[in-house]
Structure formats: C-alpha cells, structure tokens
Amino acid sequence: MGPKGVEEQLHDADVSHCLSFEQVSDELIERYGIIEGSFDTVTGCKYTIPSFQDIGKLYSIMIEDCVKPGKEVDELMKIFSSFISDKISDFKSDVYYQNPSYLECSYEAGYLLD
C-alpha cells in the first residue's frame, strides 16, 4: 500500500466504515495485489485472540498518542513497521494485553521495557 495508499484509505474512511470488514479487506487485497502469506500468530496461543476491532482500537490509541499533527500517515507506517507491531501480534505472549502507555513507551524506546 505504501504511504500514499494509507493516505487514500484514511481519506475514504468516512465511507469505508459503513462497509463490512470483509468487503473492505477484499477490495484492498485486490487493489494492492496482496498475496496470501504464512503468518501465523494464532496456533498454540495461550490467550484469547482479540477481535480485529480490538486490535485496531489499540493501534488507534497508540497512533493518536504518539503522532505529531499532520503526520498521521507517517506515524501509522512507523508503528506498523516497528518491532512493537510484531510483539503485539504475537498472541502466544501477553504483550497485546499490556497497558497502552507501556506499549507506547516501549515503542518510543525501541524495545520492551522491563
């Protein structure tokens, strides 16, 4: 998608939020030629897997708290390509369930804080 694609999706969010998650996902997959991968963070999990809406809410909080005005796309891209995104998505751990402030401080430090 890249920054331009993210910016377009944020622009279209007023309309897209009325559509089903599946429809929006299918359209993005087709538009950007996203291929199926083998990314599995669910098999063997010890904890309940949060819904995509809950995960999105966490990322939304982090982006809003960490962003400088006018840099929303840059911050979104930065968070999603950082180590913290991989840690949050590893549902075999409990990182997703940590306090958002802890996750934000860890993200800004560049590693999980003790």
PDB file of N, CA, C and O in Angstrom, residues 20-56:
ATOM      1  N   SER A  20     -18.678  -3.669   5.314  1.00  0.00           N
ATOM      2  CA  SER A  20     -18.210  -4.760   6.167  1.00  0.00           C
ATOM      3  C   SER A  20     -16.684  -4.847   6.110  1.00  0.00           C
ATOM      4  O   SER A  20     -16.061  -4.471   5.116  1.00  0.00           O
ATOM      5  N   PHE A  21     -16.108  -5.348   7.191  1.00  0.00           N
ATOM      6  CA  PHE A  21     -14.663  -5.544   7.247  1.00  0.00           C
ATOM      7  C   PHE A  21     -14.216  -6.434   6.091  1.00  0.00           C
ATOM      8  O   PHE A  21     -13.199  -6.179   5.443  1.00  0.00           O
ATOM      9  N   GLU A  22     -14.986  -7.481   5.805  1.00  0.00           N
ATOM     10  CA  GLU A  22     -14.647  -8.426   4.749  1.00  0.00           C
ATOM     11  C   GLU A  22     -14.619  -7.753   3.381  1.00  0.00           C
ATOM     12  O   GLU A  22     -13.725  -8.000   2.576  1.00  0.00           O
ATOM     13  N   GLN A  23     -15.601  -6.878   3.102  1.00  0.00           N
ATOM     14  CA  GLN A  23     -15.650  -6.189   1.807  1.00  0.00           C
ATOM     15  C   GLN A  23     -14.447  -5.267   1.639  1.00  0.00           C
ATOM     16  O   GLN A  23     -13.795  -5.274   0.604  1.00  0.00           O
ATOM     17  N   VAL A  24     -14.166  -4.487   2.660  1.00  0.00           N
ATOM     18  CA  VAL A  24     -13.024  -3.566   2.585  1.00  0.00           C
ATOM     19  C   VAL A  24     -11.733  -4.364   2.424  1.00  0.00           C
ATOM     20  O   VAL A  24     -10.879  -4.017   1.595  1.00  0.00           O
ATOM     21  N   SER A  25     -11.592  -5.443   3.175  1.00  0.00           N
ATOM     22  CA  SER A  25     -10.392  -6.284   3.068  1.00  0.00           C
ATOM     23  C   SER A  25     -10.244  -6.849   1.668  1.00  0.00           C
ATOM     24  O   SER A  25      -9.153  -6.794   1.081  1.00  0.00           O
ATOM     25  N   ASP A  26     -11.320  -7.407   1.131  1.00  0.00           N
ATOM     26  CA  ASP A  26     -11.272  -7.980  -0.221  1.00  0.00           C
ATOM     27  C   ASP A  26     -10.872  -6.928  -1.256  1.00  0.00           C
ATOM     28  O   ASP A  26     -10.068  -7.196  -2.150  1.00  0.00           O
ATOM     29  N   GLU A  27     -11.429  -5.729  -1.127  1.00  0.00           N
ATOM     30  CA  GLU A  27     -11.106  -4.662  -2.082  1.00  0.00           C
ATOM     31  C   GLU A  27      -9.636  -4.246  -1.982  1.00  0.00           C
ATOM     32  O   GLU A  27      -8.976  -4.023  -2.991  1.00  0.00           O
ATOM     33  N   LEU A  28      -9.125  -4.154  -0.754  1.00  0.00           N
ATOM     34  CA  LEU A  28      -7.710  -3.789  -0.570  1.00  0.00           C
ATOM     35  C   LEU A  28      -6.784  -4.880  -1.091  1.00  0.00           C
ATOM     36  O   LEU A  28      -5.765  -4.589  -1.733  1.00  0.00           O
ATOM     37  N   ILE A  29      -7.112  -6.125  -0.816  1.00  0.00           N
ATOM     38  CA  ILE A  29      -6.310  -7.247  -1.292  1.00  0.00           C
ATOM     39  C   ILE A  29      -6.233  -7.230  -2.810  1.00  0.00           C
ATOM     40  O   ILE A  29      -5.153  -7.377  -3.398  1.00  0.00           O
ATOM     41  N   GLU A  30      -7.367  -7.017  -3.456  1.00  0.00           N
ATOM     42  CA  GLU A  30      -7.396  -6.982  -4.924  1.00  0.00           C
ATOM     43  C   GLU A  30      -6.662  -5.754  -5.461  1.00  0.00           C
ATOM     44  O   GLU A  30      -5.832  -5.854  -6.364  1.00  0.00           O
ATOM     45  N   ARG A  31      -6.949  -4.589  -4.907  1.00  0.00           N
ATOM     46  CA  ARG A  31      -6.366  -3.337  -5.410  1.00  0.00           C
ATOM     47  C   ARG A  31      -4.843  -3.323  -5.313  1.00  0.00           C
ATOM     48  O   ARG A  31      -4.159  -2.854  -6.214  1.00  0.00           O
ATOM     49  N   TYR A  32      -4.310  -3.825  -4.196  1.00  0.00           N
ATOM     50  CA  TYR A  32      -2.870  -3.760  -3.974  1.00  0.00           C
ATOM     51  C   TYR A  32      -2.150  -5.071  -4.262  1.00  0.00           C
ATOM     52  O   TYR A  32      -0.944  -5.185  -4.019  1.00  0.00           O
ATOM     53  N   GLY A  33      -2.883  -6.058  -4.779  1.00  0.00           N
ATOM     54  CA  GLY A  33      -2.249  -7.328  -5.151  1.00  0.00           C
ATOM     55  C   GLY A  33      -1.586  -8.031  -3.973  1.00  0.00           C
ATOM     56  O   GLY A  33      -0.513  -8.609  -4.112  1.00  0.00           O
ATOM     57  N   ILE A  34      -2.245  -7.988  -2.832  1.00  0.00           N
ATOM     58  CA  ILE A  34      -1.691  -8.606  -1.625  1.00  0.00           C
ATOM     59  C   ILE A  34      -1.849 -10.118  -1.730  1.00  0.00           C
ATOM     60  O   ILE A  34      -2.950 -10.617  -1.956  1.00  0.00           O
ATOM     61  N   ILE A  35      -0.730 -10.824  -1.582  1.00  0.00           N
ATOM     62  CA  ILE A  35      -0.781 -12.277  -1.698  1.00  0.00           C
ATOM     63  C   ILE A  35      -0.884 -12.912  -0.319  1.00  0.00           C
ATOM     64  O   ILE A  35      -0.477 -12.326   0.681  1.00  0.00           O
ATOM     65  N   GLU A  36      -1.433 -14.121  -0.292  1.00  0.00           N
ATOM     66  CA  GLU A  36      -1.584 -14.829   0.973  1.00  0.00           C
ATOM     67  C   GLU A  36      -0.221 -15.272   1.471  1.00  0.00           C
ATOM     68  O   GLU A  36       0.608 -15.755   0.708  1.00  0.00           O
ATOM     69  N   GLY A  37      -0.002 -15.092   2.755  1.00  0.00           N
ATOM     70  CA  GLY A  37       1.273 -15.481   3.351  1.00  0.00           C
ATOM     71  C   GLY A  37       1.086 -16.606   4.341  1.00  0.00           C
ATOM     72  O   GLY A  37       0.022 -17.219   4.409  1.00  0.00           O
ATOM     73  N   SER A  38       2.121 -16.857   5.096  1.00  0.00           N
ATOM     74  CA  SER A  38       2.062 -17.935   6.080  1.00  0.00           C
ATOM     75  C   SER A  38       2.284 -17.393   7.492  1.00  0.00           C
ATOM     76  O   SER A  38       2.822 -18.068   8.346  1.00  0.00           O
ATOM     77  N   PHE A  39       1.845 -16.183   7.717  1.00  0.00           N
ATOM     78  CA  PHE A  39       1.998 -15.519   9.001  1.00  0.00           C
ATOM     79  C   PHE A  39       0.978 -16.095   9.969  1.00  0.00           C
ATOM     80  O   PHE A  39      -0.212 -15.930   9.802  1.00  0.00           O
ATOM     81  N   ASP A  40       1.441 -16.819  10.978  1.00  0.00           N
ATOM     82  CA  ASP A  40       0.532 -17.472  11.927  1.00  0.00           C
ATOM     83  C   ASP A  40       0.916 -17.097  13.349  1.00  0.00           C
ATOM     84  O   ASP A  40       1.928 -17.539  13.870  1.00  0.00           O
ATOM     85  N   THR A  41       0.085 -16.273  13.971  1.00  0.00           N
ATOM     86  CA  THR A  41       0.325 -15.903  15.362  1.00  0.00           C
ATOM     87  C   THR A  41      -0.764 -16.465  16.269  1.00  0.00           C
ATOM     88  O   THR A  41      -0.881 -16.056  17.417  1.00  0.00           O
ATOM     89  N   VAL A  42      -1.559 -17.393  15.741  1.00  0.00           N
ATOM     90  CA  VAL A  42      -2.716 -17.892  16.477  1.00  0.00           C
ATOM     91  C   VAL A  42      -2.513 -19.318  16.976  1.00  0.00           C
ATOM     92  O   VAL A  42      -2.870 -19.638  18.108  1.00  0.00           O
ATOM     93  N   THR A  43      -1.921 -20.187  16.148  1.00  0.00           N
ATOM     94  CA  THR A  43      -1.755 -21.579  16.525  1.00  0.00           C
ATOM     95  C   THR A  43      -0.943 -21.692  17.811  1.00  0.00           C
ATOM     96  O   THR A  43       0.120 -21.099  17.931  1.00  0.00           O
ATOM     97  N   GLY A  44      -1.459 -22.424  18.746  1.00  0.00           N
ATOM     98  CA  GLY A  44      -0.754 -22.659  20.004  1.00  0.00           C
ATOM     99  C   GLY A  44      -0.842 -21.515  20.998  1.00  0.00           C
ATOM    100  O   GLY A  44      -0.053 -21.464  21.944  1.00  0.00           O
ATOM    101  N   CYS A  45      -1.798 -20.616  20.820  1.00  0.00           N
ATOM    102  CA  CYS A  45      -1.921 -19.479  21.735  1.00  0.00           C
ATOM    103  C   CYS A  45      -2.440 -19.912  23.097  1.00  0.00           C
ATOM    104  O   CYS A  45      -3.280 -20.789  23.204  1.00  0.00           O
ATOM    105  N   LYS A  46      -1.932 -19.228  24.128  1.00  0.00           N
ATOM    106  CA  LYS A  46      -2.382 -19.480  25.489  1.00  0.00           C
ATOM    107  C   LYS A  46      -3.532 -18.549  25.874  1.00  0.00           C
ATOM    108  O   LYS A  46      -4.223 -18.796  26.841  1.00  0.00           O
ATOM    109  N   TYR A  47      -3.704 -17.473  25.125  1.00  0.00           N
ATOM    110  CA  TYR A  47      -4.666 -16.442  25.495  1.00  0.00           C
ATOM    111  C   TYR A  47      -5.753 -16.317  24.435  1.00  0.00           C
ATOM    112  O   TYR A  47      -5.585 -16.727  23.300  1.00  0.00           O
ATOM    113  N   THR A  48      -6.861 -15.717  24.815  1.00  0.00           N
ATOM    114  CA  THR A  48      -7.947 -15.453  23.880  1.00  0.00           C
ATOM    115  C   THR A  48      -7.458 -14.457  22.824  1.00  0.00           C
ATOM    116  O   THR A  48      -6.809 -13.467  23.158  1.00  0.00           O
ATOM    117  N   ILE A  49      -7.779 -14.728  21.577  1.00  0.00           N
ATOM    118  CA  ILE A  49      -7.364 -13.851  20.481  1.00  0.00           C
ATOM    119  C   ILE A  49      -8.324 -12.662  20.428  1.00  0.00           C
ATOM    120  O   ILE A  49      -9.536 -12.843  20.331  1.00  0.00           O
ATOM    121  N   PRO A  50      -7.787 -11.435  20.477  1.00  0.00           N
ATOM    122  CA  PRO A  50      -8.664 -10.261  20.391  1.00  0.00           C
ATOM    123  C   PRO A  50      -9.254 -10.123  18.989  1.00  0.00           C
ATOM    124  O   PRO A  50      -8.694 -10.624  18.015  1.00  0.00           O
ATOM    125  N   SER A  51     -10.376  -9.439  18.900  1.00  0.00           N
ATOM    126  CA  SER A  51     -11.010  -9.214  17.596  1.00  0.00           C
ATOM    127  C   SER A  51     -10.212  -8.183  16.801  1.00  0.00           C
ATOM    128  O   SER A  51      -9.425  -7.410  17.373  1.00  0.00           O
ATOM    129  N   PHE A  52     -10.421  -8.143  15.498  1.00  0.00           N
ATOM    130  CA  PHE A  52      -9.730  -7.154  14.676  1.00  0.00           C
ATOM    131  C   PHE A  52     -10.100  -5.745  15.109  1.00  0.00           C
ATOM    132  O   PHE A  52      -9.289  -4.823  15.029  1.00  0.00           O
ATOM    133  N   GLN A  53     -11.333  -5.567  15.619  1.00  0.00           N
ATOM    134  CA  GLN A  53     -11.737  -4.244  16.099  1.00  0.00           C
ATOM    135  C   GLN A  53     -10.964  -3.849  17.356  1.00  0.00           C
ATOM    136  O   GLN A  53     -10.552  -2.702  17.511  1.00  0.00           O
ATOM    137  N   ASP A  54     -10.760  -4.811  18.259  1.00  0.00           N
ATOM    138  CA  ASP A  54      -9.990  -4.526  19.474  1.00  0.00           C
ATOM    139  C   ASP A  54      -8.536  -4.197  19.140  1.00  0.00           C
ATOM    140  O   ASP A  54      -7.945  -3.294  19.717  1.00  0.00           O
ATOM    141  N   ILE A  55      -7.969  -4.945  18.212  1.00  0.00           N
ATOM    142  CA  ILE A  55      -6.590  -4.690  17.793  1.00  0.00           C
ATOM    143  C   ILE A  55      -6.499  -3.305  17.143  1.00  0.00           C
ATOM    144  O   ILE A  55      -5.593  -2.526  17.434  1.00  0.00           O
ATOM    145  N   GLY A  56      -7.457  -2.994  16.280  1.00  0.00           N
ATOM    146  CA  GLY A  56      -7.484  -1.682  15.636  1.00  0.00           C
ATOM    147  C   GLY A  56      -7.608  -0.554  16.637  1.00  0.00           C
ATOM    148  O   GLY A  56      -6.976   0.504  16.482  1.00  0.00           O
TER     149      GLY A  56
END
